[in-house]
Amino acid sequence: MSLTLIPFFVFFLSFLFSLKYLATLCSFKIKLSL
């Protein structure tokens, strides 16, 4: 892997992680409201 791709890879991983966290948070709120 070239050095220029490393920051993009880290950004992509953090983006996926935040999406997963938001999805879990939303589903948890939906379960509470039901």
PDB file of C-alpha atoms in Angstrom:
ATOM      1  CA  MET A   1       0.000   0.000   0.000  1.00  0.00           C
ATOM      2  CA  SER A   2       1.354   3.408  -0.925  1.00  0.00           C
ATOM      3  CA  LEU A   3       1.685   6.145   1.683  1.00  0.00           C
ATOM      4  CA  THR A   4      -0.856   8.363  -0.051  1.00  0.00           C
ATOM      5  CA  LEU A   5      -3.609   5.770   0.383  1.00  0.00           C
ATOM      6  CA  ILE A   6      -3.155   5.353   4.123  1.00  0.00           C
ATOM      7  CA  PRO A   7      -5.020   8.535   5.234  1.00  0.00           C
ATOM      8  CA  PHE A   8      -7.868   7.707   2.853  1.00  0.00           C
ATOM      9  CA  PHE A   9      -8.048   4.165   4.223  1.00  0.00           C
ATOM     10  CA  VAL A  10      -8.148   5.428   7.815  1.00  0.00           C
ATOM     11  CA  PHE A  11     -10.840   7.962   6.899  1.00  0.00           C
ATOM     12  CA  PHE A  12     -12.887   5.255   5.179  1.00  0.00           C
ATOM     13  CA  LEU A  13     -12.650   2.959   8.210  1.00  0.00           C
ATOM     14  CA  SER A  14     -13.697   5.707  10.619  1.00  0.00           C
ATOM     15  CA  PHE A  15     -16.552   6.630   8.276  1.00  0.00           C
ATOM     16  CA  LEU A  16     -17.821   3.032   8.251  1.00  0.00           C
ATOM     17  CA  PHE A  17     -17.478   2.818  12.027  1.00  0.00           C
ATOM     18  CA  SER A  18     -19.471   6.024  12.564  1.00  0.00           C
ATOM     19  CA  LEU A  19     -22.174   4.781  10.196  1.00  0.00           C
ATOM     20  CA  LYS A  20     -22.428   1.520  12.117  1.00  0.00           C
ATOM     21  CA  TYR A  21     -22.561   3.440  15.412  1.00  0.00           C
ATOM     22  CA  LEU A  22     -25.317   5.740  14.114  1.00  0.00           C
ATOM     23  CA  ALA A  23     -27.336   2.787  12.823  1.00  0.00           C
ATOM     24  CA  THR A  24     -27.071   1.038  16.185  1.00  0.00           C
ATOM     25  CA  LEU A  25     -28.063   4.220  18.008  1.00  0.00           C
ATOM     26  CA  CYS A  26     -31.085   4.769  15.753  1.00  0.00           C
ATOM     27  CA  SER A  27     -32.321   1.194  16.111  1.00  0.00           C
ATOM     28  CA  PHE A  28     -31.897   1.445  19.886  1.00  0.00           C
ATOM     29  CA  LYS A  29     -34.013   4.631  19.988  1.00  0.00           C
ATOM     30  CA  ILE A  30     -36.665   2.983  17.817  1.00  0.00           C
ATOM     31  CA  LYS A  31     -36.817   0.009  20.176  1.00  0.00           C
ATOM     32  CA  LEU A  32     -37.225   2.369  23.130  1.00  0.00           C
ATOM     33  CA  SER A  33     -40.015   4.356  21.480  1.00  0.00           C
ATOM     34  CA  LEU A  34     -42.042   1.266  20.523  1.00  0.00           C
TER      35      LEU A  34
END
